[in-house]
């Protein structure tokens, strides 16, 4: 059974460039989460979707960040323009809305380095 | 606001000795508590959760956690540590919405098990 799939696993880009991170949740899961992990701030929730609809985007740092979920099997997190302080590991996770006390399943992460 | 705290950045244990990784929580209402483990360059893996019922919860890889309502704690334990248990451990609380809910993580504790 495939887990949460993220791409790319590693991305190195220059300041000012657009970055797009991709996520495919576990089939049948209808909640999707984007988290960011840094040494300084730990794990932060950026945005959370239920049934493809954004529920909580209070963690999105600023307008340079945007996330979409056009269908139940795909989501993107875009940073435009990117800055060195955006360097982090970005995780996608999924779960079932109908199991609110259930665990989240995480992908392997996308490590972003902005030079 | 719902939150969890992990008071120790690092825990060092000798192989074969018992280990404890501490977590305290602050929630309104019923606490839904989780432990995750992260190995280097990997995503987070679910270990165990407390939703209701027995205060001692058993999980993967021989780990268990004790829920203590009076002390608002949810410490992770293992009777005999293995070198392979060395990893980053996260405590989390699930914040529920009308549908589903998000996970809020503690800052993480680095567990080092020496032979």
PDB file of C-alpha atoms in Angstrom:
ATOM      1  CA  UNK A   1       0.000   0.000   0.000  1.00  0.00           C
ATOM      2  CA  UNK A   2       1.559   3.282  -1.106  1.00  0.00           C
ATOM      3  CA  UNK A   3       1.990   5.898   1.551  1.00  0.00           C
ATOM      4  CA  UNK A   4       2.015   9.649   1.139  1.00  0.00           C
ATOM      5  CA  UNK A   5       4.198  10.520  -1.829  1.00  0.00           C
ATOM      6  CA  UNK A   6       6.087  13.794  -2.033  1.00  0.00           C
ATOM      7  CA  UNK A   7       8.203  15.253  -4.792  1.00  0.00           C
ATOM      8  CA  UNK A   8      10.833  16.394  -5.229  1.00  0.00           C
ATOM      9  CA  UNK A   9      12.774  14.914  -2.311  1.00  0.00           C
ATOM     10  CA  UNK A  10      15.438  17.549  -2.656  1.00  0.00           C
ATOM     11  CA  UNK A  11      15.318  20.968  -4.280  1.00  0.00           C
ATOM     12  CA  UNK A  12      18.101  23.512  -4.508  1.00  0.00           C
ATOM     13  CA  UNK A  13      17.196  26.848  -6.009  1.00  0.00           C
ATOM     14  CA  UNK A  14      18.303  30.434  -6.050  1.00  0.00           C
ATOM     15  CA  UNK A  15      16.636  33.282  -4.252  1.00  0.00           C
ATOM     16  CA  UNK A  16      13.780  34.732  -6.258  1.00  0.00           C
ATOM     17  CA  UNK A  17      12.920  31.541  -8.087  1.00  0.00           C
ATOM     18  CA  UNK A  18       9.533  29.847  -7.908  1.00  0.00           C
ATOM     19  CA  UNK A  19       9.364  26.542  -6.055  1.00  0.00           C
ATOM     20  CA  UNK A  20       6.561  23.991  -6.330  1.00  0.00           C
ATOM     21  CA  UNK A  21       6.318  21.041  -3.978  1.00  0.00           C
ATOM     22  CA  UNK A  22       3.916  18.215  -4.695  1.00  0.00           C
ATOM     23  CA  UNK A  23       2.011  15.714  -2.625  1.00  0.00           C
ATOM     24  CA  UNK A  24      -0.132  12.678  -3.318  1.00  0.00           C
ATOM     25  CA  UNK A  25      -2.065  11.603  -0.194  1.00  0.00           C
ATOM     26  CA  UNK A  26      -2.980   8.054   0.682  1.00  0.00           C
ATOM     27  CA  UNK A  27      -5.879   6.889  -1.458  1.00  0.00           C
ATOM     28  CA  UNK A  28      -9.169   7.401   0.356  1.00  0.00           C
ATOM     29  CA  UNK A  29      -7.800   9.980   2.782  1.00  0.00           C
ATOM     30  CA  UNK A  30      -9.658  13.271   2.657  1.00  0.00           C
ATOM     31  CA  UNK A  31      -7.630  15.461   5.027  1.00  0.00           C
ATOM     32  CA  UNK A  32      -4.295  16.824   3.873  1.00  0.00           C
ATOM     33  CA  UNK A  33      -1.745  18.801   5.837  1.00  0.00           C
ATOM     34  CA  UNK A  34       1.396  20.733   4.910  1.00  0.00           C
ATOM     35  CA  UNK A  35       4.009  21.101   7.661  1.00  0.00           C
ATOM     36  CA  UNK A  36       7.390  22.817   7.659  1.00  0.00           C
ATOM     37  CA  UNK A  37      10.313  21.646   9.800  1.00  0.00           C
ATOM     38  CA  UNK A  38      13.268  23.831  10.751  1.00  0.00           C
ATOM     39  CA  UNK A  39      15.803  23.666  13.531  1.00  0.00           C
ATOM     40  CA  UNK A  40      14.691  26.997  14.935  1.00  0.00           C
ATOM     41  CA  UNK A  41      10.915  26.596  14.790  1.00  0.00           C
ATOM     42  CA  UNK A  42      10.403  22.841  14.850  1.00  0.00           C
ATOM     43  CA  UNK A  43       7.319  21.456  13.100  1.00  0.00           C
ATOM     44  CA  UNK A  44       4.821  24.093  12.027  1.00  0.00           C
ATOM     45  CA  UNK A  45       1.474  23.499  10.369  1.00  0.00           C
ATOM     46  CA  UNK A  46       1.203  25.662   7.276  1.00  0.00           C
ATOM     47  CA  UNK A  47      -2.203  24.708   5.920  1.00  0.00           C
ATOM     48  CA  UNK A  48      -4.823  22.007   6.270  1.00  0.00           C
ATOM     49  CA  UNK A  49      -7.456  20.811   3.755  1.00  0.00           C
ATOM     50  CA  UNK A  50     -10.612  18.797   4.284  1.00  0.00           C
ATOM     51  CA  UNK A  51     -12.218  17.350   1.142  1.00  0.00           C
ATOM     52  CA  UNK A  52     -10.007  19.606  -0.998  1.00  0.00           C
ATOM     53  CA  UNK A  53     -11.154  22.757   0.824  1.00  0.00           C
ATOM     54  CA  UNK A  54      -8.683  24.797   2.906  1.00  0.00           C
ATOM     55  CA  UNK A  55      -9.810  24.750   6.539  1.00  0.00           C
ATOM     56  CA  UNK A  56      -6.956  26.460   8.345  1.00  0.00           C
ATOM     57  CA  UNK A  57      -4.249  28.460   6.591  1.00  0.00           C
ATOM     58  CA  UNK A  58      -3.231  30.531   9.583  1.00  0.00           C
ATOM     59  CA  UNK A  59       0.238  29.025   9.482  1.00  0.00           C
ATOM     60  CA  UNK A  60       1.080  30.182   5.975  1.00  0.00           C
ATOM     61  CA  UNK A  61       3.940  32.613   6.556  1.00  0.00           C
ATOM     62  CA  UNK A  62       3.089  35.262   3.991  1.00  0.00           C
ATOM     63  CA  UNK A  63       1.672  35.891   0.572  1.00  0.00           C
ATOM     64  CA  UNK A  64       4.666  34.318  -1.096  1.00  0.00           C
ATOM     65  CA  UNK A  65       3.271  30.950  -0.018  1.00  0.00           C
ATOM     66  CA  UNK A  66       0.217  29.391  -1.627  1.00  0.00           C
ATOM     67  CA  UNK A  67      -1.293  25.912  -1.549  1.00  0.00           C
ATOM     68  CA  UNK A  68      -3.856  24.223  -3.709  1.00  0.00           C
ATOM     69  CA  UNK A  69      -5.678  20.937  -3.756  1.00  0.00           C
ATOM     70  CA  UNK A  70      -7.383  20.626  -7.143  1.00  0.00           C
ATOM     71  CA  UNK A  71      -8.546  17.075  -6.466  1.00  0.00           C
ATOM     72  CA  UNK A  72      -8.509  14.406  -3.788  1.00  0.00           C
ATOM     73  CA  UNK A  73      -5.237  12.872  -4.971  1.00  0.00           C
ATOM     74  CA  UNK A  74      -2.987  15.882  -5.454  1.00  0.00           C
ATOM     75  CA  UNK A  75      -1.824  19.001  -3.669  1.00  0.00           C
ATOM     76  CA  UNK A  76       0.840  21.610  -4.308  1.00  0.00           C
ATOM     77  CA  UNK A  77       2.669  24.076  -2.119  1.00  0.00           C
ATOM     78  CA  UNK A  78       4.167  26.976  -4.043  1.00  0.00           C
ATOM     79  CA  UNK A  79       6.662  29.590  -2.929  1.00  0.00           C
ATOM     80  CA  UNK A  80       7.094  32.587  -5.184  1.00  0.00           C
ATOM     81  CA  UNK A  81       9.525  34.262  -4.921  1.00  0.00           C
ATOM     82  CA  UNK A  82      11.642  32.028  -2.719  1.00  0.00           C
ATOM     83  CA  UNK A  83      14.004  33.404  -0.059  1.00  0.00           C
ATOM     84  CA  UNK A  84      16.882  31.795   1.871  1.00  0.00           C
ATOM     85  CA  UNK A  85      14.779  31.763   5.063  1.00  0.00           C
ATOM     86  CA  UNK A  86      12.367  29.390   3.326  1.00  0.00           C
ATOM     87  CA  UNK A  87      15.022  26.668   3.479  1.00  0.00           C
ATOM     88  CA  UNK A  88      13.447  23.814   5.414  1.00  0.00           C
ATOM     89  CA  UNK A  89      11.993  20.349   5.093  1.00  0.00           C
ATOM     90  CA  UNK A  90       8.375  20.443   3.977  1.00  0.00           C
ATOM     91  CA  UNK A  91       6.159  17.515   4.932  1.00  0.00           C
ATOM     92  CA  UNK A  92       2.805  16.504   3.609  1.00  0.00           C
ATOM     93  CA  UNK A  93       0.512  14.304   5.699  1.00  0.00           C
ATOM     94  CA  UNK A  94      -2.936  12.802   5.207  1.00  0.00           C
ATOM     95  CA  UNK A  95      -5.688  11.274   7.298  1.00  0.00           C
ATOM     96  CA  UNK A  96      -9.410  10.530   7.322  1.00  0.00           C
ATOM     97  CA  UNK A  97     -11.834  13.327   8.200  1.00  0.00           C
ATOM     98  CA  UNK A  98     -14.179  10.691   9.608  1.00  0.00           C
ATOM     99  CA  UNK A  99     -11.490   9.594  12.062  1.00  0.00           C
ATOM    100  CA  UNK A 100     -10.681  12.859  13.831  1.00  0.00           C
ATOM    101  CA  UNK A 101      -8.761  11.103  16.594  1.00  0.00           C
ATOM    102  CA  UNK A 102      -6.805   8.996  14.153  1.00  0.00           C
ATOM    103  CA  UNK A 103      -3.160   9.448  13.323  1.00  0.00           C
ATOM    104  CA  UNK A 104      -1.692  11.432  10.470  1.00  0.00           C
ATOM    105  CA  UNK A 105       0.428   9.623   7.899  1.00  0.00           C
ATOM    106  CA  UNK A 106       3.481  11.557   6.755  1.00  0.00           C
ATOM    107  CA  UNK A 107       5.448  11.562   3.539  1.00  0.00           C
ATOM    108  CA  UNK A 108       9.238  11.468   3.440  1.00  0.00           C
ATOM    109  CA  UNK A 109       9.470  15.222   2.997  1.00  0.00           C
ATOM    110  CA  UNK A 110      10.895  17.667   0.476  1.00  0.00           C
ATOM    111  CA  UNK A 111      14.146  19.290   1.553  1.00  0.00           C
ATOM    112  CA  UNK A 112      14.334  22.808   0.123  1.00  0.00           C
ATOM    113  CA  UNK A 113      17.513  24.827   0.011  1.00  0.00           C
ATOM    114  CA  UNK A 114      17.292  28.413  -1.224  1.00  0.00           C
ATOM    115  CA  UNK A 115      20.680  29.978  -1.975  1.00  0.00           C
TER     116      UNK A 115
ATOM    117  CA  UNK B   1      -4.663  27.360  23.330  1.00  0.00           C
ATOM    118  CA  UNK B   2      -3.821  23.697  22.913  1.00  0.00           C
ATOM    119  CA  UNK B   3      -0.136  22.882  23.246  1.00  0.00           C
ATOM    120  CA  UNK B   4       2.412  20.263  24.219  1.00  0.00           C
ATOM    121  CA  UNK B   5       5.845  20.745  25.724  1.00  0.00           C
ATOM    122  CA  UNK B   6       8.856  18.474  25.699  1.00  0.00           C
ATOM    123  CA  UNK B   7      11.139  19.756  28.449  1.00  0.00           C
ATOM    124  CA  UNK B   8      14.265  17.901  27.312  1.00  0.00           C
ATOM    125  CA  UNK B   9      16.040  18.646  24.048  1.00  0.00           C
ATOM    126  CA  UNK B  10      18.107  15.494  24.419  1.00  0.00           C
ATOM    127  CA  UNK B  11      17.977  12.253  26.370  1.00  0.00           C
ATOM    128  CA  UNK B  12      20.966   9.939  26.653  1.00  0.00           C
ATOM    129  CA  UNK B  13      20.513   6.307  27.674  1.00  0.00           C
ATOM    130  CA  UNK B  14      22.715   3.236  27.750  1.00  0.00           C
ATOM    131  CA  UNK B  15      21.550   0.260  25.725  1.00  0.00           C
ATOM    132  CA  UNK B  16      19.485  -2.109  27.839  1.00  0.00           C
ATOM    133  CA  UNK B  17      18.426   0.572  30.300  1.00  0.00           C
ATOM    134  CA  UNK B  18      14.877   1.896  30.532  1.00  0.00           C
ATOM    135  CA  UNK B  19      14.133   5.143  28.746  1.00  0.00           C
ATOM    136  CA  UNK B  20      11.652   7.938  29.335  1.00  0.00           C
ATOM    137  CA  UNK B  21      10.925  10.861  27.036  1.00  0.00           C
ATOM    138  CA  UNK B  22       8.790  13.473  28.731  1.00  0.00           C
ATOM    139  CA  UNK B  23       5.763  15.361  27.442  1.00  0.00           C
ATOM    140  CA  UNK B  24       3.286  17.657  29.144  1.00  0.00           C
ATOM    141  CA  UNK B  25       0.159  19.049  27.589  1.00  0.00           C
ATOM    142  CA  UNK B  26      -2.235  21.937  27.907  1.00  0.00           C
ATOM    143  CA  UNK B  27      -5.666  21.424  26.377  1.00  0.00           C
ATOM    144  CA  UNK B  28      -9.248  22.443  26.923  1.00  0.00           C
ATOM    145  CA  UNK B  29     -11.530  19.464  26.835  1.00  0.00           C
ATOM    146  CA  UNK B  30     -10.457  15.893  26.254  1.00  0.00           C
ATOM    147  CA  UNK B  31      -6.809  15.446  25.280  1.00  0.00           C
ATOM    148  CA  UNK B  32      -5.998  13.384  22.193  1.00  0.00           C
ATOM    149  CA  UNK B  33      -2.274  12.724  22.469  1.00  0.00           C
ATOM    150  CA  UNK B  34       0.202  11.156  20.080  1.00  0.00           C
ATOM    151  CA  UNK B  35       3.845  10.139  19.866  1.00  0.00           C
ATOM    152  CA  UNK B  36       5.786  10.097  16.611  1.00  0.00           C
ATOM    153  CA  UNK B  37       9.377   9.124  15.801  1.00  0.00           C
ATOM    154  CA  UNK B  38      11.588  10.592  13.097  1.00  0.00           C
ATOM    155  CA  UNK B  39      14.743   8.864  11.864  1.00  0.00           C
ATOM    156  CA  UNK B  40      17.364  10.929  10.003  1.00  0.00           C
ATOM    157  CA  UNK B  41      16.187  12.175   6.613  1.00  0.00           C
ATOM    158  CA  UNK B  42      12.851  10.432   6.992  1.00  0.00           C
ATOM    159  CA  UNK B  43       9.258  11.420   7.623  1.00  0.00           C
ATOM    160  CA  UNK B  44       7.449  11.070  10.933  1.00  0.00           C
ATOM    161  CA  UNK B  45       6.216   7.638  11.913  1.00  0.00           C
ATOM    162  CA  UNK B  46       3.304   7.073  14.267  1.00  0.00           C
ATOM    163  CA  UNK B  47       4.151   5.216  17.491  1.00  0.00           C
ATOM    164  CA  UNK B  48       1.048   5.357  19.655  1.00  0.00           C
ATOM    165  CA  UNK B  49      -1.869   7.484  20.793  1.00  0.00           C
ATOM    166  CA  UNK B  50      -4.111   8.091  23.769  1.00  0.00           C
ATOM    167  CA  UNK B  51      -7.744   8.832  23.084  1.00  0.00           C
ATOM    168  CA  UNK B  52      -9.607   7.411  26.063  1.00  0.00           C
ATOM    169  CA  UNK B  53      -9.604   4.403  28.366  1.00  0.00           C
ATOM    170  CA  UNK B  54      -6.560   2.709  29.851  1.00  0.00           C
ATOM    171  CA  UNK B  55      -3.911   5.203  30.954  1.00  0.00           C
ATOM    172  CA  UNK B  56      -1.109   2.915  29.768  1.00  0.00           C
ATOM    173  CA  UNK B  57      -0.967   2.813  25.996  1.00  0.00           C
ATOM    174  CA  UNK B  58       1.166   0.316  24.099  1.00  0.00           C
ATOM    175  CA  UNK B  59       2.545   1.074  20.690  1.00  0.00           C
ATOM    176  CA  UNK B  60       5.045   0.083  18.037  1.00  0.00           C
ATOM    177  CA  UNK B  61       8.618  -1.170  18.601  1.00  0.00           C
ATOM    178  CA  UNK B  62       7.997  -1.962  22.280  1.00  0.00           C
ATOM    179  CA  UNK B  63       7.177   1.616  23.249  1.00  0.00           C
ATOM    180  CA  UNK B  64       4.449   2.562  25.669  1.00  0.00           C
ATOM    181  CA  UNK B  65       3.180   5.806  27.135  1.00  0.00           C
ATOM    182  CA  UNK B  66       1.474   6.680  30.372  1.00  0.00           C
ATOM    183  CA  UNK B  67      -1.315   9.241  30.417  1.00  0.00           C
ATOM    184  CA  UNK B  68      -1.539  11.114  33.708  1.00  0.00           C
ATOM    185  CA  UNK B  69      -4.422  13.540  33.904  1.00  0.00           C
ATOM    186  CA  UNK B  70      -3.522  15.081  37.255  1.00  0.00           C
ATOM    187  CA  UNK B  71      -0.005  15.876  36.074  1.00  0.00           C
ATOM    188  CA  UNK B  72      -1.096  16.655  32.488  1.00  0.00           C
ATOM    189  CA  UNK B  73       1.651  14.400  31.221  1.00  0.00           C
ATOM    190  CA  UNK B  74       2.040  11.770  28.527  1.00  0.00           C
ATOM    191  CA  UNK B  75       5.549  10.358  28.902  1.00  0.00           C
ATOM    192  CA  UNK B  76       6.947   7.873  26.420  1.00  0.00           C
ATOM    193  CA  UNK B  77       8.684   4.833  27.886  1.00  0.00           C
ATOM    194  CA  UNK B  78      10.500   1.669  26.928  1.00  0.00           C
ATOM    195  CA  UNK B  79      11.753  -0.940  29.413  1.00  0.00           C
ATOM    196  CA  UNK B  80      14.981  -1.718  27.552  1.00  0.00           C
ATOM    197  CA  UNK B  81      16.489   0.719  25.055  1.00  0.00           C
ATOM    198  CA  UNK B  82      18.128  -0.326  21.795  1.00  0.00           C
ATOM    199  CA  UNK B  83      20.769   1.552  19.845  1.00  0.00           C
ATOM    200  CA  UNK B  84      18.317   1.524  16.940  1.00  0.00           C
ATOM    201  CA  UNK B  85      15.871   3.589  19.052  1.00  0.00           C
ATOM    202  CA  UNK B  86      18.150   6.604  18.583  1.00  0.00           C
ATOM    203  CA  UNK B  87      16.009   9.160  16.778  1.00  0.00           C
ATOM    204  CA  UNK B  88      13.979  12.343  17.210  1.00  0.00           C
ATOM    205  CA  UNK B  89      10.724  11.903  19.142  1.00  0.00           C
ATOM    206  CA  UNK B  90       7.726  14.194  18.949  1.00  0.00           C
ATOM    207  CA  UNK B  91       4.736  14.471  21.236  1.00  0.00           C
ATOM    208  CA  UNK B  92       1.587  15.957  19.679  1.00  0.00           C
ATOM    209  CA  UNK B  93      -1.960  16.931  20.558  1.00  0.00           C
ATOM    210  CA  UNK B  94      -4.845  16.750  18.118  1.00  0.00           C
ATOM    211  CA  UNK B  95      -7.012  19.853  17.948  1.00  0.00           C
ATOM    212  CA  UNK B  96     -10.444  18.985  16.637  1.00  0.00           C
ATOM    213  CA  UNK B  97     -12.615  21.008  14.302  1.00  0.00           C
ATOM    214  CA  UNK B  98     -16.194  20.356  13.247  1.00  0.00           C
ATOM    215  CA  UNK B  99     -14.631  17.927  10.851  1.00  0.00           C
ATOM    216  CA  UNK B 100     -11.284  16.338  11.435  1.00  0.00           C
ATOM    217  CA  UNK B 101      -8.509  18.170  13.204  1.00  0.00           C
ATOM    218  CA  UNK B 102      -4.868  19.161  13.107  1.00  0.00           C
ATOM    219  CA  UNK B 103      -1.835  17.965  15.066  1.00  0.00           C
ATOM    220  CA  UNK B 104       0.208  20.436  17.097  1.00  0.00           C
ATOM    221  CA  UNK B 105       3.689  19.146  17.860  1.00  0.00           C
ATOM    222  CA  UNK B 106       6.140  19.682  20.672  1.00  0.00           C
ATOM    223  CA  UNK B 107       9.648  20.798  19.848  1.00  0.00           C
ATOM    224  CA  UNK B 108      11.044  17.285  19.796  1.00  0.00           C
ATOM    225  CA  UNK B 109      13.488  15.301  21.935  1.00  0.00           C
ATOM    226  CA  UNK B 110      16.633  13.751  20.523  1.00  0.00           C
ATOM    227  CA  UNK B 111      17.110  10.286  21.986  1.00  0.00           C
ATOM    228  CA  UNK B 112      20.615   8.858  21.912  1.00  0.00           C
ATOM    229  CA  UNK B 113      21.150   5.245  22.962  1.00  0.00           C
ATOM    230  CA  UNK B 114      24.792   4.236  23.410  1.00  0.00           C
ATOM    231  CA  UNK B 115      26.064   0.659  23.299  1.00  0.00           C
TER     232      UNK B 115
END
